């Protein structure tokens, strides 16, 4: 659905995954009448937002007195949880969208395992497609033919490397403005005969069809047996027709 909000290219990268998570969060909170209570992080900066109340930690900026935030848990399934995986982009988008999802920065882009430090600016760059923009500029300078091939859709839509950040900002704003799903279009069937549902057979009809199949199989077996007998008779006749060998 990201095309509705202005993102028509690069729908499989980290930045698009962030937009997807943001859309899921805002739509869910709108349905639960929590979208105004928990707006999330309207200016993504890569940092983890959380607050502690008593002994509990909530991954929202501020806890409402009357309504608790909607808590969700990330289920990655069989996805490999490598650092910088797109699934964590969707996670960050959902948390910035206002959902309360327990997480840490250890799998976010910008985390250094050796120094155990997190660079939030690197995460922000990934959210706004800086890595894509840099690669586009690199190919434009070094291999323009490859750039034309890999980013043909970007060129067609008029997306320039220096315009990616502004594009993603506009997508985030559009999602927050109206996260509701699009109206479903009525499916009009022109040829109703081709799409007509075949009625189920009754018990008697199924029983008769099975008997017909068995009878057909019996006939096939009889024909095979007759063919084998005819072949055996022909072989015997050929042997009788062969001249006997004269004694030496």
CSV table of C-alpha atoms in Angstrom, one decimal:
chain,number,residue,atom,x,y,z
A,1,UNK,CA,0.0,0.0,0.0
A,2,UNK,CA,3.0,2.3,0.1
A,3,UNK,CA,2.3,3.5,-3.4
A,4,UNK,CA,-0.8,5.2,-2.1
A,5,UNK,CA,1.5,7.4,0.1
A,6,UNK,CA,3.9,8.3,-2.6
A,7,UNK,CA,6.5,5.5,-2.4
A,8,UNK,CA,6.5,3.7,-5.7
A,9,UNK,CA,10.1,2.5,-5.9
A,10,UNK,CA,12.5,0.7,-3.6
A,11,UNK,CA,9.7,-1.2,-1.9
A,12,UNK,CA,12.1,-3.9,-0.5
A,13,UNK,CA,14.7,-1.9,1.3
A,14,UNK,CA,15.2,-1.0,4.9
A,15,UNK,CA,13.5,2.4,4.5
A,16,UNK,CA,10.4,0.9,2.9
A,17,UNK,CA,10.3,-1.6,5.8
A,18,UNK,CA,10.3,1.3,8.2
A,19,UNK,CA,7.4,2.9,6.4
A,20,UNK,CA,5.5,-0.4,6.5
A,21,UNK,CA,5.9,-0.7,10.3
A,22,UNK,CA,4.9,2.9,10.7
A,23,UNK,CA,1.7,2.3,8.6
A,24,UNK,CA,0.8,-0.8,10.7
A,25,UNK,CA,1.2,1.0,13.9
A,26,UNK,CA,-0.7,4.1,13.0
A,27,UNK,CA,-3.6,2.1,11.4
A,28,UNK,CA,-3.9,-0.1,14.5
A,29,UNK,CA,-3.8,2.7,16.9
A,30,UNK,CA,-6.4,4.6,14.8
A,31,UNK,CA,-8.8,1.6,15.0
A,32,UNK,CA,-8.3,1.5,18.8
A,33,UNK,CA,-8.7,5.2,19.2
A,34,UNK,CA,-5.2,5.5,20.6
A,35,UNK,CA,-3.6,7.3,17.6
A,36,UNK,CA,-3.9,10.7,19.3
A,37,UNK,CA,-2.9,9.5,22.7
A,38,UNK,CA,0.3,7.8,21.4
A,39,UNK,CA,1.6,9.7,18.4
A,40,UNK,CA,5.0,8.0,18.6
A,41,UNK,CA,8.2,9.7,17.4
A,42,UNK,CA,7.1,12.3,14.7
A,43,UNK,CA,10.8,13.2,14.0
A,44,UNK,CA,12.7,9.9,13.6
A,45,UNK,CA,16.3,10.3,14.9
A,46,UNK,CA,17.3,6.7,15.3
A,47,UNK,CA,17.2,6.7,19.1
A,48,UNK,CA,15.2,4.3,21.2
A,49,UNK,CA,12.3,5.9,22.9
A,50,UNK,CA,11.2,4.4,26.3
A,51,UNK,CA,10.0,5.4,29.7
A,52,UNK,CA,10.0,3.6,33.1
A,53,UNK,CA,7.0,3.6,35.4
A,54,UNK,CA,7.7,1.7,38.6
A,55,UNK,CA,9.5,-1.5,37.7
A,56,UNK,CA,8.0,-1.6,34.2
A,57,UNK,CA,9.6,-0.2,31.0
A,58,UNK,CA,7.3,1.1,28.2
A,59,UNK,CA,8.8,1.8,24.8
A,60,UNK,CA,6.8,5.0,24.3
A,61,UNK,CA,7.8,8.6,25.0
A,62,UNK,CA,5.2,9.2,27.7
A,63,UNK,CA,2.6,7.1,29.5
A,64,UNK,CA,-1.0,8.2,29.5
A,65,UNK,CA,-2.8,8.3,32.8
A,66,UNK,CA,-5.9,6.6,31.6
A,67,UNK,CA,-4.9,4.4,28.6
A,68,UNK,CA,-2.0,2.1,28.5
A,69,UNK,CA,0.0,1.8,25.2
A,70,UNK,CA,-0.7,-1.2,22.9
A,71,UNK,CA,2.0,-3.7,23.5
A,72,UNK,CA,3.2,-6.0,20.7
A,73,UNK,CA,5.9,-8.6,20.4
A,74,UNK,CA,8.2,-9.0,17.4
A,75,UNK,CA,7.9,-12.5,15.9
A,76,UNK,CA,10.6,-12.9,13.3
A,77,UNK,CA,9.6,-16.5,12.3
A,78,UNK,CA,12.4,-18.1,10.3
A,79,UNK,CA,13.9,-14.7,9.3
A,80,UNK,CA,17.7,-14.5,10.0
A,81,UNK,CA,18.1,-11.9,12.7
A,82,UNK,CA,21.3,-10.3,11.4
A,83,UNK,CA,22.2,-6.8,12.3
A,84,UNK,CA,20.5,-4.4,10.0
A,85,UNK,CA,17.9,-6.9,8.7
A,86,UNK,CA,14.8,-5.2,7.2
A,87,UNK,CA,12.6,-6.8,9.9
A,88,UNK,CA,14.2,-4.4,12.4
A,89,UNK,CA,13.4,-1.6,10.1
A,90,UNK,CA,9.7,-2.5,10.4
A,91,UNK,CA,10.1,-2.8,14.1
A,92,UNK,CA,11.6,0.7,14.4
A,93,UNK,CA,8.8,2.1,12.2
A,94,UNK,CA,6.2,0.4,14.4
A,95,UNK,CA,7.7,1.8,17.7
A,96,UNK,CA,8.1,5.2,16.2
A,97,UNK,CA,4.4,4.9,15.2
A,98,UNK,CA,3.4,4.6,18.8
A,99,UNK,CA,3.4,0.8,19.6
A,100,UNK,CA,5.0,-0.5,22.7
A,101,UNK,CA,7.4,-3.2,21.5
A,102,UNK,CA,10.2,-4.3,23.8
A,103,UNK,CA,13.6,-4.2,21.9
A,104,UNK,CA,17.1,-3.0,22.1
A,105,UNK,CA,19.5,-1.3,19.6
A,106,UNK,CA,21.9,-4.4,19.3
A,107,UNK,CA,20.4,-5.4,15.9
A,108,UNK,CA,20.0,-1.9,14.5
A,109,UNK,CA,22.3,-0.4,11.9
A,110,UNK,CA,24.9,1.7,13.7
A,111,UNK,CA,25.6,-0.8,16.6
A,112,UNK,CA,29.2,-1.8,17.0
A,113,UNK,CA,29.6,-5.2,18.7
A,114,UNK,CA,33.2,-4.6,19.7
A,115,UNK,CA,32.8,-1.2,21.3
A,116,UNK,CA,29.2,-2.0,22.3
A,117,UNK,CA,28.2,1.5,21.2
A,118,UNK,CA,25.2,2.6,19.2
A,119,UNK,CA,25.4,5.3,16.6
A,120,UNK,CA,21.8,6.7,16.3
A,121,UNK,CA,22.8,8.9,13.3
A,122,UNK,CA,23.6,5.8,11.3
A,123,UNK,CA,20.2,4.4,12.1
A,124,UNK,CA,18.6,7.6,11.0
A,125,UNK,CA,20.5,7.6,7.7
A,126,UNK,CA,19.2,4.1,7.0
A,127,UNK,CA,15.6,5.2,7.8
A,128,UNK,CA,15.8,8.0,5.2
A,129,UNK,CA,17.6,5.9,2.6
A,130,UNK,CA,21.0,7.5,2.8
A,131,UNK,CA,22.6,4.1,1.9
A,132,UNK,CA,20.6,3.9,-1.3
A,133,UNK,CA,21.4,7.5,-2.2
A,134,UNK,CA,25.1,7.0,-1.7
A,135,UNK,CA,25.0,3.9,-3.9
A,136,UNK,CA,23.1,5.7,-6.6
A,137,UNK,CA,25.7,8.5,-6.7
A,138,UNK,CA,28.5,6.0,-6.7
A,139,UNK,CA,27.1,4.2,-9.8
A,140,UNK,CA,26.4,7.5,-11.6
A,141,UNK,CA,30.0,8.4,-11.3
A,142,UNK,CA,31.6,5.0,-11.9
A,143,UNK,CA,29.2,2.9,-14.0
A,144,UNK,CA,26.4,4.9,-15.5
A,145,UNK,CA,25.2,1.9,-17.6
A,146,UNK,CA,24.7,-0.2,-14.5
A,147,UNK,CA,23.0,2.8,-12.8
A,148,UNK,CA,20.6,3.0,-15.7
A,149,UNK,CA,19.8,-0.7,-15.4
A,150,UNK,CA,19.5,-1.0,-11.6
A,151,UNK,CA,17.6,2.2,-11.0
A,152,UNK,CA,15.4,2.3,-14.1
A,153,UNK,CA,12.3,2.6,-12.0
A,154,UNK,CA,13.8,5.5,-10.0
A,155,UNK,CA,14.7,7.3,-13.1
A,156,UNK,CA,11.2,6.7,-14.6
A,157,UNK,CA,9.6,8.2,-11.4
A,158,UNK,CA,12.0,11.1,-11.4
A,159,UNK,CA,13.6,10.1,-8.0
A,160,UNK,CA,17.1,11.6,-7.7
A,161,UNK,CA,19.7,10.6,-5.1
A,162,UNK,CA,19.5,13.9,-3.3
A,163,UNK,CA,15.7,13.7,-3.1
A,164,UNK,CA,15.3,10.4,-1.3
A,165,UNK,CA,15.3,11.9,2.2
A,166,UNK,CA,12.6,14.4,1.3
A,167,UNK,CA,10.6,11.6,-0.4
A,168,UNK,CA,10.6,9.4,2.7
A,169,UNK,CA,9.7,12.4,4.9
A,170,UNK,CA,6.7,13.0,2.7
A,171,UNK,CA,5.7,9.4,2.9
A,172,UNK,CA,5.9,9.4,6.7
A,173,UNK,CA,3.7,12.5,6.8
A,174,UNK,CA,1.1,11.0,4.5
A,175,UNK,CA,0.9,7.9,6.5
A,176,UNK,CA,0.3,9.8,9.7
A,177,UNK,CA,-2.3,12.0,8.0
A,178,UNK,CA,-4.4,9.1,6.9
A,179,UNK,CA,-3.4,5.5,7.8
A,180,UNK,CA,-6.8,4.1,7.1
A,181,UNK,CA,-7.0,1.3,4.5
A,182,UNK,CA,-8.2,2.1,1.0
A,183,UNK,CA,-11.8,1.4,0.0
A,184,UNK,CA,-12.2,-2.0,-1.5
A,185,UNK,CA,-13.2,-2.1,-5.1
A,186,UNK,CA,-16.1,-4.2,-6.2
A,187,UNK,CA,-15.1,-7.2,-8.3
A,188,UNK,CA,-17.3,-7.3,-11.4
A,189,UNK,CA,-17.4,-10.6,-13.2
A,190,UNK,CA,-18.1,-10.2,-16.9
A,191,UNK,CA,-18.0,-13.9,-17.8
A,192,UNK,CA,-20.1,-15.6,-15.1
A,193,UNK,CA,-20.1,-19.0,-16.8
A,194,UNK,CA,-16.3,-19.4,-16.5
A,195,UNK,CA,-16.4,-18.4,-12.8
A,196,UNK,CA,-19.5,-20.3,-12.0
A,197,UNK,CA,-19.1,-22.5,-9.0
A,198,UNK,CA,-19.6,-26.2,-9.7
A,199,UNK,CA,-22.4,-27.7,-7.5
A,200,UNK,CA,-21.4,-30.5,-5.2
A,201,UNK,CA,-22.5,-34.0,-6.1
A,202,UNK,CA,-25.0,-35.9,-4.0
A,203,UNK,CA,-24.1,-39.2,-2.3
A,204,UNK,CA,-25.9,-41.2,-5.0
A,205,UNK,CA,-24.1,-39.3,-7.8
A,206,UNK,CA,-20.7,-39.9,-6.2
A,207,UNK,CA,-21.6,-43.5,-5.8
A,208,UNK,CA,-22.6,-43.9,-9.4
A,209,UNK,CA,-19.5,-42.1,-10.6
A,210,UNK,CA,-17.3,-44.4,-8.6
A,211,UNK,CA,-19.1,-47.5,-10.0
A,212,UNK,CA,-18.6,-46.1,-13.6
A,213,UNK,CA,-14.9,-45.7,-12.9
A,214,UNK,CA,-14.6,-49.2,-11.6
A,215,UNK,CA,-16.4,-50.6,-14.6
A,216,UNK,CA,-14.1,-48.6,-16.9
A,217,UNK,CA,-11.1,-50.0,-15.2
A,218,UNK,CA,-12.5,-53.6,-15.5
A,219,UNK,CA,-13.0,-53.1,-19.2
A,220,UNK,CA,-9.4,-51.8,-19.6
A,221,UNK,CA,-8.1,-54.8,-17.8
A,222,UNK,CA,-10.0,-57.2,-20.0
A,223,UNK,CA,-8.7,-55.5,-23.1
A,224,UNK,CA,-5.2,-55.7,-21.8
A,225,UNK,CA,-5.6,-59.5,-21.1
A,226,UNK,CA,-7.1,-60.0,-24.6
A,227,UNK,CA,-4.2,-58.1,-26.2
A,228,UNK,CA,-1.7,-60.3,-24.2
A,229,UNK,CA,-3.5,-63.5,-25.4
A,230,UNK,CA,-3.5,-62.3,-29.0
A,231,UNK,CA,0.2,-61.5,-28.8
A,232,UNK,CA,1.0,-65.0,-27.3
A,233,UNK,CA,-1.0,-66.7,-30.1
A,234,UNK,CA,0.9,-64.7,-32.8
A,235,UNK,CA,4.2,-65.8,-31.3
A,236,UNK,CA,3.1,-69.4,-31.2
A,237,UNK,CA,2.0,-69.2,-34.9
A,238,UNK,CA,5.3,-67.7,-35.9
A,239,UNK,CA,7.2,-70.6,-34.2
A,240,UNK,CA,5.0,-73.2,-36.1
A,241,UNK,CA,5.6,-71.4,-39.4
A,242,UNK,CA,9.4,-71.7,-39.1
A,243,UNK,CA,10.9,-74.6,-41.3
A,244,UNK,CA,12.3,-77.5,-39.4
A,245,UNK,CA,16.1,-77.9,-39.7
A,246,UNK,CA,17.2,-80.8,-42.0
A,247,UNK,CA,19.4,-83.5,-40.3
A,248,UNK,CA,23.0,-83.3,-41.2
